[in-house]
Tab-separated table of C-alpha atoms in Angstrom:
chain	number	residue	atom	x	y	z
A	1	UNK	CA	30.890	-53.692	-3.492
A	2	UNK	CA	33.007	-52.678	-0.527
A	3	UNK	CA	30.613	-54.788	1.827
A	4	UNK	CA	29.987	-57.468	-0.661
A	5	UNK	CA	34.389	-57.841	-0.573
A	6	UNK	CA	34.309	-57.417	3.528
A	7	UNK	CA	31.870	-60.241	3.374
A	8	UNK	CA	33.734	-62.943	1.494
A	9	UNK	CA	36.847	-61.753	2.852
A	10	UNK	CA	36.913	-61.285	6.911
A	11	UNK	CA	40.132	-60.383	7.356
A	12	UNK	CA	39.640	-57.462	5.192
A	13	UNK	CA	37.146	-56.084	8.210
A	14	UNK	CA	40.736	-55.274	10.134
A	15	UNK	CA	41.286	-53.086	7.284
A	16	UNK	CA	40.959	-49.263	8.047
A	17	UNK	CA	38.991	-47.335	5.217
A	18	UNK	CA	39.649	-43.598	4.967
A	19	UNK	CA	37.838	-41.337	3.440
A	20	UNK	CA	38.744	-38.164	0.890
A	21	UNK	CA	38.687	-34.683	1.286
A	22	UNK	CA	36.347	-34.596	-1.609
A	23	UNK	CA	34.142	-37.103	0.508
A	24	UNK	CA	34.179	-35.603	3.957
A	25	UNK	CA	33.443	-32.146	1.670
A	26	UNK	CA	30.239	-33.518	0.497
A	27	UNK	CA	29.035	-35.363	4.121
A	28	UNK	CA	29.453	-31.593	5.353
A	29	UNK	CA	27.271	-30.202	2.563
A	30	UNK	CA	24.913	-33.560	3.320
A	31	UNK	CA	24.647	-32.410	6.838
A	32	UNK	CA	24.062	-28.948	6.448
A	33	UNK	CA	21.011	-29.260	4.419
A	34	UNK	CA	19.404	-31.788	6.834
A	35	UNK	CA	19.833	-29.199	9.290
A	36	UNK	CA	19.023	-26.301	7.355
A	37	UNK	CA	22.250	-24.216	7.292
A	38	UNK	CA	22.837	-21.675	4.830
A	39	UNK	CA	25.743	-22.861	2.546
A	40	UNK	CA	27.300	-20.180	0.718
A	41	UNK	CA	30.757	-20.319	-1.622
A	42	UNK	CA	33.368	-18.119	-2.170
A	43	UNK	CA	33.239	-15.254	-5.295
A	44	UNK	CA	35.616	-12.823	-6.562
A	45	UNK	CA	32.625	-10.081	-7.728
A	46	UNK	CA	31.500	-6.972	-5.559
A	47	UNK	CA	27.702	-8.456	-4.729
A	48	UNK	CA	28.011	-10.569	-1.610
A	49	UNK	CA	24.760	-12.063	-2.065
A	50	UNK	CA	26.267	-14.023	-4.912
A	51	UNK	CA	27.677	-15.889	-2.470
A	52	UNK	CA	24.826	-17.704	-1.362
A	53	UNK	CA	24.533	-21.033	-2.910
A	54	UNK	CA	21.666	-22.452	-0.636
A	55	UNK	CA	19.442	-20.199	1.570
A	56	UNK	CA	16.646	-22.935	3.542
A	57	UNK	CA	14.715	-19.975	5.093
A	58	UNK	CA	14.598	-18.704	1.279
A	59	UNK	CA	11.813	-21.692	0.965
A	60	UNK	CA	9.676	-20.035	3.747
A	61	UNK	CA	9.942	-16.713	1.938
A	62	UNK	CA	8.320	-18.281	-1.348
A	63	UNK	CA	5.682	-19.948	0.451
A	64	UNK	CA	4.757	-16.896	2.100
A	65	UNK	CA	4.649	-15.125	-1.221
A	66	UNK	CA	2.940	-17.704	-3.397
A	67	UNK	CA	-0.132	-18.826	-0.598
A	68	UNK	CA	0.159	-16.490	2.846
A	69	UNK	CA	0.307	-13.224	0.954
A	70	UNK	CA	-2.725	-13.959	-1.117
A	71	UNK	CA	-4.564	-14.768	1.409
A	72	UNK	CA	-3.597	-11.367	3.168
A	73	UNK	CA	-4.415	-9.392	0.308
A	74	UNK	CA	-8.211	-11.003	-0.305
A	75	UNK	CA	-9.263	-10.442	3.251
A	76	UNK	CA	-7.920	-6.827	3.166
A	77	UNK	CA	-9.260	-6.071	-0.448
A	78	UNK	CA	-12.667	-8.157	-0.539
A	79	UNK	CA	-12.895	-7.391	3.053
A	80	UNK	CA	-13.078	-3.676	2.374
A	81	UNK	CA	-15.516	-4.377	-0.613
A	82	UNK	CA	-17.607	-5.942	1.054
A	83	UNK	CA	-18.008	-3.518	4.147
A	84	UNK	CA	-18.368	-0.493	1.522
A	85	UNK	CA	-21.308	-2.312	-0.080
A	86	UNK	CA	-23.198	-2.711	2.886
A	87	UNK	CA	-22.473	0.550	3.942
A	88	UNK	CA	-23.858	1.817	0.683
A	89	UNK	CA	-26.927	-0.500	1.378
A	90	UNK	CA	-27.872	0.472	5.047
A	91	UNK	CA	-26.530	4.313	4.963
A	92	UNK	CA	-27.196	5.092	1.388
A	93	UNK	CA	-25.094	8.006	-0.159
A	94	UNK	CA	-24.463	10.821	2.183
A	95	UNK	CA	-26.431	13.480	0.712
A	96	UNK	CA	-25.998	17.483	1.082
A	97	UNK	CA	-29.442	18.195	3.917
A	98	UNK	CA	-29.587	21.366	2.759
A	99	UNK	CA	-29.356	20.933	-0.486
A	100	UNK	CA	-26.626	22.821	-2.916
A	101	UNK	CA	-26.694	26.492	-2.516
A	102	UNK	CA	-25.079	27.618	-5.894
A	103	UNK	CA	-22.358	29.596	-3.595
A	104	UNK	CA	-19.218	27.788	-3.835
A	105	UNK	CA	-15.857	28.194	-1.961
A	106	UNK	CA	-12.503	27.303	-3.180
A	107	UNK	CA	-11.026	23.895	-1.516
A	108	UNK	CA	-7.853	23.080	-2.612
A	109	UNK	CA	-5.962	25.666	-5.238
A	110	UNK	CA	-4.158	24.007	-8.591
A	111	UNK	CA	-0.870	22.696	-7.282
A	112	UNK	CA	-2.861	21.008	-4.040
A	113	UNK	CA	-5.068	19.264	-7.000
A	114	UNK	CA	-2.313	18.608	-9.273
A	115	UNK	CA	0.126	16.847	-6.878
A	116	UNK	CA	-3.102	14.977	-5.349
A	117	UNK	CA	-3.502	13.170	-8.797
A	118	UNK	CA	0.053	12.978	-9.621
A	119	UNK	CA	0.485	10.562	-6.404
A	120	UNK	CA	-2.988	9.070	-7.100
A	121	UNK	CA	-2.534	8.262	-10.932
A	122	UNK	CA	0.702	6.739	-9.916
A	123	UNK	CA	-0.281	4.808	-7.232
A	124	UNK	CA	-3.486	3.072	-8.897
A	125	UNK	CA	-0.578	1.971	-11.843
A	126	UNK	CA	1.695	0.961	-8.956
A	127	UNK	CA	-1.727	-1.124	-7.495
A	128	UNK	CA	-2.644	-3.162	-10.095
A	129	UNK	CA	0.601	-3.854	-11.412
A	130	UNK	CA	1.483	-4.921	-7.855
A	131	UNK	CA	-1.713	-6.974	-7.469
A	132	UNK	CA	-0.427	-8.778	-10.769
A	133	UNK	CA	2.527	-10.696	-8.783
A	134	UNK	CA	0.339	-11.896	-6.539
A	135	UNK	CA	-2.905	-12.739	-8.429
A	136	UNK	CA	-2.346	-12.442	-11.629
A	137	UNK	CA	-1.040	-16.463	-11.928
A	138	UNK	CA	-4.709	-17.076	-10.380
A	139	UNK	CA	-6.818	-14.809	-12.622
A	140	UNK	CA	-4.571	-13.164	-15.278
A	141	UNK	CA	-2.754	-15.380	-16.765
A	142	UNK	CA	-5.844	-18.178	-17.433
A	143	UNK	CA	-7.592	-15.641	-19.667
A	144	UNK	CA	-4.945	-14.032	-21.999
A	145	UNK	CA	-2.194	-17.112	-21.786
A	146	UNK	CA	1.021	-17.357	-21.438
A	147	UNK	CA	2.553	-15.061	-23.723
A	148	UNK	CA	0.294	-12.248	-23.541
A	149	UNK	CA	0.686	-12.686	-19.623
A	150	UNK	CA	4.699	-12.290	-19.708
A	151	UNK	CA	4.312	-9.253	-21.985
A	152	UNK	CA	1.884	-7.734	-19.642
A	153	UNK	CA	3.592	-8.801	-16.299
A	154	UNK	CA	6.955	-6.911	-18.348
A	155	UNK	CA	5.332	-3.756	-18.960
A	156	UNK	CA	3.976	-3.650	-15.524
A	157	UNK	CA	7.911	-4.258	-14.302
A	158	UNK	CA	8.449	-1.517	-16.140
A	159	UNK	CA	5.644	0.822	-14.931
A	160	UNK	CA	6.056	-0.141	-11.326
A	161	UNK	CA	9.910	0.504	-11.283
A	162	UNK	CA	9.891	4.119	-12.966
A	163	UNK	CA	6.571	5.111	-11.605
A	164	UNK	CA	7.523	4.541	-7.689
A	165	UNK	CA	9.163	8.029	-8.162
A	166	UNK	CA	7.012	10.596	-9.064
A	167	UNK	CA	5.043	8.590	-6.389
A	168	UNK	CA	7.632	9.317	-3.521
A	169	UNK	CA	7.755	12.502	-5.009
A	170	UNK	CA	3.993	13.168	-4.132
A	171	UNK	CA	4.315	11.883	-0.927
A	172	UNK	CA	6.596	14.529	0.045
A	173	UNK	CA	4.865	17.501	-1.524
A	174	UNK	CA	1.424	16.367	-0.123
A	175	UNK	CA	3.526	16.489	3.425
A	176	UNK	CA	4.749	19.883	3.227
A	177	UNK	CA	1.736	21.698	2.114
A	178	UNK	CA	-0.791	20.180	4.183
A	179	UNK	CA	0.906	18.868	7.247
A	180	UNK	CA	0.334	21.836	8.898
A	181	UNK	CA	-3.885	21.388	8.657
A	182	UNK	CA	-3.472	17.511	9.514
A	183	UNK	CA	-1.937	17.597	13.137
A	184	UNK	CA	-4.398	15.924	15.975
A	185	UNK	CA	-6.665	17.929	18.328
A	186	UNK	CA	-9.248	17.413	20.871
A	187	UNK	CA	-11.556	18.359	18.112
A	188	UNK	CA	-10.928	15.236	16.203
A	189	UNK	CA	-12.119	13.566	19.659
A	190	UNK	CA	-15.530	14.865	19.566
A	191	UNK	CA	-15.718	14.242	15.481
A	192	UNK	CA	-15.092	10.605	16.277
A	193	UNK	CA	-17.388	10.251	18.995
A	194	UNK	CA	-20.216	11.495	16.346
A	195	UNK	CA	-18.920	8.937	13.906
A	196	UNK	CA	-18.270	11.967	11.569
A	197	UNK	CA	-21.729	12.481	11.027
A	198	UNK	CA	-21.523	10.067	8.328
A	199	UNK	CA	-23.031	6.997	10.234
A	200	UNK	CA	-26.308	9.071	11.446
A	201	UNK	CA	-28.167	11.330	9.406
A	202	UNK	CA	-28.341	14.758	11.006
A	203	UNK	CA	-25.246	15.239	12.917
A	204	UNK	CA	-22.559	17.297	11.548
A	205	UNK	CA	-20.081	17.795	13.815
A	206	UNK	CA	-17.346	20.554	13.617
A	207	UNK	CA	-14.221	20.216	11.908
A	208	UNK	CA	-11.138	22.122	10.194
A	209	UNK	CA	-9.875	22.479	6.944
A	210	UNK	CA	-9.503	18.366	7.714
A	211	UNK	CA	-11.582	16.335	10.090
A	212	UNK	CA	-10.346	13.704	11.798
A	213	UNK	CA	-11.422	11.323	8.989
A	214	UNK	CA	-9.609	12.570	6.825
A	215	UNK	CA	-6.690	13.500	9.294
A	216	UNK	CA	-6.404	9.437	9.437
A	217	UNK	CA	-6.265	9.212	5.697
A	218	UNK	CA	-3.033	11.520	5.489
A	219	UNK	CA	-1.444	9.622	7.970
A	220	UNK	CA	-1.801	6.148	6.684
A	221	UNK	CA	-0.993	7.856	2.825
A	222	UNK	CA	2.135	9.380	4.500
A	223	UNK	CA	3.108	6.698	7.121
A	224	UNK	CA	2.079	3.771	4.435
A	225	UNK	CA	4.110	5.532	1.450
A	226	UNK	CA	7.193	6.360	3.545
A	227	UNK	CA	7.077	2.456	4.354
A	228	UNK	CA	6.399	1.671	0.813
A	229	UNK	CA	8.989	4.045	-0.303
A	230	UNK	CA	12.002	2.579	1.800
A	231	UNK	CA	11.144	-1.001	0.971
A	232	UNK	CA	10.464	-0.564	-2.268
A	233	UNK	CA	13.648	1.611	-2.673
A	234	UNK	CA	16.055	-1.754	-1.763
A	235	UNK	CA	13.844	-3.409	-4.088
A	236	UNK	CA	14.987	-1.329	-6.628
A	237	UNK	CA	18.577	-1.772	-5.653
A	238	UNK	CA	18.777	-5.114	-4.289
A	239	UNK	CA	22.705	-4.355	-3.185
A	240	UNK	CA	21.901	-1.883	-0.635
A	241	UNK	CA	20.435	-4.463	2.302
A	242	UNK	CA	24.155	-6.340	1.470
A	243	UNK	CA	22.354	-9.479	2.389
A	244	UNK	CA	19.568	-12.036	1.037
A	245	UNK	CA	17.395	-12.027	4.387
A	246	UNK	CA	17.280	-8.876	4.861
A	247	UNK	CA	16.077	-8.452	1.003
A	248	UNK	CA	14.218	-10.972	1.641
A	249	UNK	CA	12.285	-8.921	4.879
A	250	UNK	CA	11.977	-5.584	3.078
A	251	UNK	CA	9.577	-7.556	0.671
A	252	UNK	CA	7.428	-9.232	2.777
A	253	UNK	CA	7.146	-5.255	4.591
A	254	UNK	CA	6.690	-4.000	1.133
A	255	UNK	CA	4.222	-6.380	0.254
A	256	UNK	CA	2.303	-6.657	3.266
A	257	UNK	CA	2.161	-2.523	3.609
A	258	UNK	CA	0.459	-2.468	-0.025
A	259	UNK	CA	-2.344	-4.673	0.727
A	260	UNK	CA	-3.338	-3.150	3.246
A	261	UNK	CA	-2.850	0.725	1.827
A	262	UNK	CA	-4.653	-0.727	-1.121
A	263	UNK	CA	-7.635	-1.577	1.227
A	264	UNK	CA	-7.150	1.459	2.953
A	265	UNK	CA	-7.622	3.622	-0.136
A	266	UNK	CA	-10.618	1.812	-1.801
A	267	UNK	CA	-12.447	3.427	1.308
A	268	UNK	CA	-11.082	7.076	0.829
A	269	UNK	CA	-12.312	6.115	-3.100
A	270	UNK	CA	-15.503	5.745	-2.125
A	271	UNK	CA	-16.116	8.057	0.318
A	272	UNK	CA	-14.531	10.550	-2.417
A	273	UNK	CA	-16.943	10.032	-5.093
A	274	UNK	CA	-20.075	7.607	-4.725
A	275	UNK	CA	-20.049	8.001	-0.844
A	276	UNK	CA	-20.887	11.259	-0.046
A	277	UNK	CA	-22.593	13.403	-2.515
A	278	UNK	CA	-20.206	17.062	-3.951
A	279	UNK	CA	-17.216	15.239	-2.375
A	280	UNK	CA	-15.447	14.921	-5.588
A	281	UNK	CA	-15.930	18.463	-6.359
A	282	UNK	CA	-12.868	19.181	-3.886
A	283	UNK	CA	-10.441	17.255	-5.973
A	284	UNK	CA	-12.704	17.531	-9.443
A	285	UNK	CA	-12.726	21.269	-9.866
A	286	UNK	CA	-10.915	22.852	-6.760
A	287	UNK	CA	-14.499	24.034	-5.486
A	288	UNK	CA	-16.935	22.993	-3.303
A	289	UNK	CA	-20.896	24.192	-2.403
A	290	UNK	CA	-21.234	26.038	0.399
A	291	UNK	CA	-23.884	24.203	2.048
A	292	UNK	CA	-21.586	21.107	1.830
A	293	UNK	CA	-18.609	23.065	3.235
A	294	UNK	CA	-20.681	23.985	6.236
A	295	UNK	CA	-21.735	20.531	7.156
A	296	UNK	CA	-18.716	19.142	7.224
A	297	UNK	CA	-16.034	21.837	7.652
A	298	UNK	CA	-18.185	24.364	9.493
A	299	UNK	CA	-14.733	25.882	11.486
A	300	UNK	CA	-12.972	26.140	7.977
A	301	UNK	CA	-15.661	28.211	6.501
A	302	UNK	CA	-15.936	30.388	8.987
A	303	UNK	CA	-12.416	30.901	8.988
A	304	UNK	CA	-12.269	31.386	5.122
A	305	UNK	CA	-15.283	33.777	5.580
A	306	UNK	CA	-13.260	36.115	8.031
A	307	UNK	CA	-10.175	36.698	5.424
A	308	UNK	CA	-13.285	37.407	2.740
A	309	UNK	CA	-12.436	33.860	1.035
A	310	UNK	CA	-16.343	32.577	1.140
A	311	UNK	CA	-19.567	33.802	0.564
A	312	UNK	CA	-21.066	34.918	4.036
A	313	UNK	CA	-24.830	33.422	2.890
A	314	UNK	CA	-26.472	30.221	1.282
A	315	UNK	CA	-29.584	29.919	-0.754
A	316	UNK	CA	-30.680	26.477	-0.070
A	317	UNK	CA	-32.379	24.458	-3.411
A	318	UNK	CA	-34.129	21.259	-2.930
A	319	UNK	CA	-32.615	18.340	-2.251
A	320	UNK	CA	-32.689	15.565	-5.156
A	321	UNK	CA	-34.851	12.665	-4.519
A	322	UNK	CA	-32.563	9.998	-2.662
């Protein structure tokens, strides 16, 4: 109307129009989104984040979680999957050579066993019910529907907060009582340049109480679980970071981290129970066969045989057909 009443009237174009406050307030605001500027208000409560009204790098953050972070997750997980089954296929299960001797020798006492499933048992709740943000739109929710998806997706909530601490808990108890059998050596060297005897059949080399394998499983439980732990802890309480981007990293660190643990883990899985044949005896019952002992901890046993921990002999039975 304003340039319809400059048109008809041409002396009204020497007229000077100023603008409000109100409308040089909302050009500002017009401006900073073109440009992508944070906009934030002012509040009167103790969270600062509340102050945010508009956050543009908050849109890169959801895209990352809705389609990068899937993607992550099913190279890591199917990736691992898939290199376990062929594994399985070319190697077959790693069998005892000797066969089981019916001698046995205590692996890990009560409390080792006990605070080994604690943190496991937690962490395969704290798994899936992580998995479920990610995937569970894709493959979850289709199935059951909507309602029975929220209810589920709540529970998990649930689970996941209040579990994450008898998980960090584990963490540090599996650190103090076996850190000291987990530091590096030059023996891990030569166990890696063997490939563990697990690629080849017939090579066994020496190891510890924990070869290097295994060595490398600690680490990325305790490195990957410390990093888990801190992240997940400003999760928990969102008014610790003090600020939406840095919330906004620790969950792309937390989320990233467990995808790749998760992979990491369905490997110690396997090699824990279909993968090598009387490995789940360790964690199952607290003992394990001689025979098996001495091909893959052949230093340990010794050792355990010299305080009078072990049988000294074996008496080899025949191997099951493979």
């Amino acid at each position: 109307m304003a340039l319809l009443f400059v048109l008809a009237h041409p002396a009204a174009a020497q007229l000077s129009f100023k603008p409000t406050a109100e409308a040089v307030q909302e050009d500002k605001l017009l401006n900073a989104l073109k440009e992508g500027d944070k906009i934030s208000g002012r509040i009167t409560i103790p969270d600062a984040m509340a102050a945010s009204l508009i956050q543009p790098a908050g849109r890169d953050w959801r895209d990352f979680q809705r389609h990068k972070l899937p993607i992550i997750g099913g190279v890591a997980i199917i990736g691992m999957l898939a290199v376990l089954a062929i594994f399985l296929m070319v190697r077959g299960r790693i069998r005892v050579e000797n066969g089981f001797s019916g001698n046995t020798i205590l692996r890990f006492a009560s409390f080792e066993r006990f605070t080994h499933w604690l943190t496991a048992s937690c962490f395969i709740v704290l798994a899936l019910s992580g998995l479920n943000i990610s995937f569970g739109r894709m493959l979850i929710l289709p199935l059951f529907g909507a309602e029975a998806f929220a209810t589920m997706s709540t529970y998990a909530k649930y689970a996941h907060d209040y579990l994450a601490f008898p998980f960090m808990l584990g963490l540090v108890t599996m650190f103090l009582i076996w850190i000291k059998d987990n530091i590096p050596s030059k023996l891990d060297l030569q166990w890696l340049k063997q490939g563990g005897g697990i690629l080849f059949k017939g090579q066994h080399p020496q190891a510890k109480r924990f070869n290097a394998g295994q060595k490398g499983i600690f680490w990325i439980v305790i490195i990957g679980g410390a990093l888990m732990s801190v992240s997940g802890w400003f999760l928990l309480f969102p008014y610790l970071p003090g600020n939406v981007t840095t919330l906004q990293f620790w969950t792309v660190i937390h989320a990233v981290i467990a995808m790749l643990f998760i992979a990491a883990m369905l490997a110690h899985i396997y090699i824990g129970s279909i993968g090598m044949e009387g490995a789940f005896d360790a964690m199952g019952t607290g003992e394990v066969d001689l025979n098996w002992a001495k091909e893959h901890h052949s230093l340990w046993v010794e050792e355990e045989q010299a305080k009078g921990h072990a049988p000294s002999g074996s008496t080899p039975r025949a191997m099951p057909a493979e």
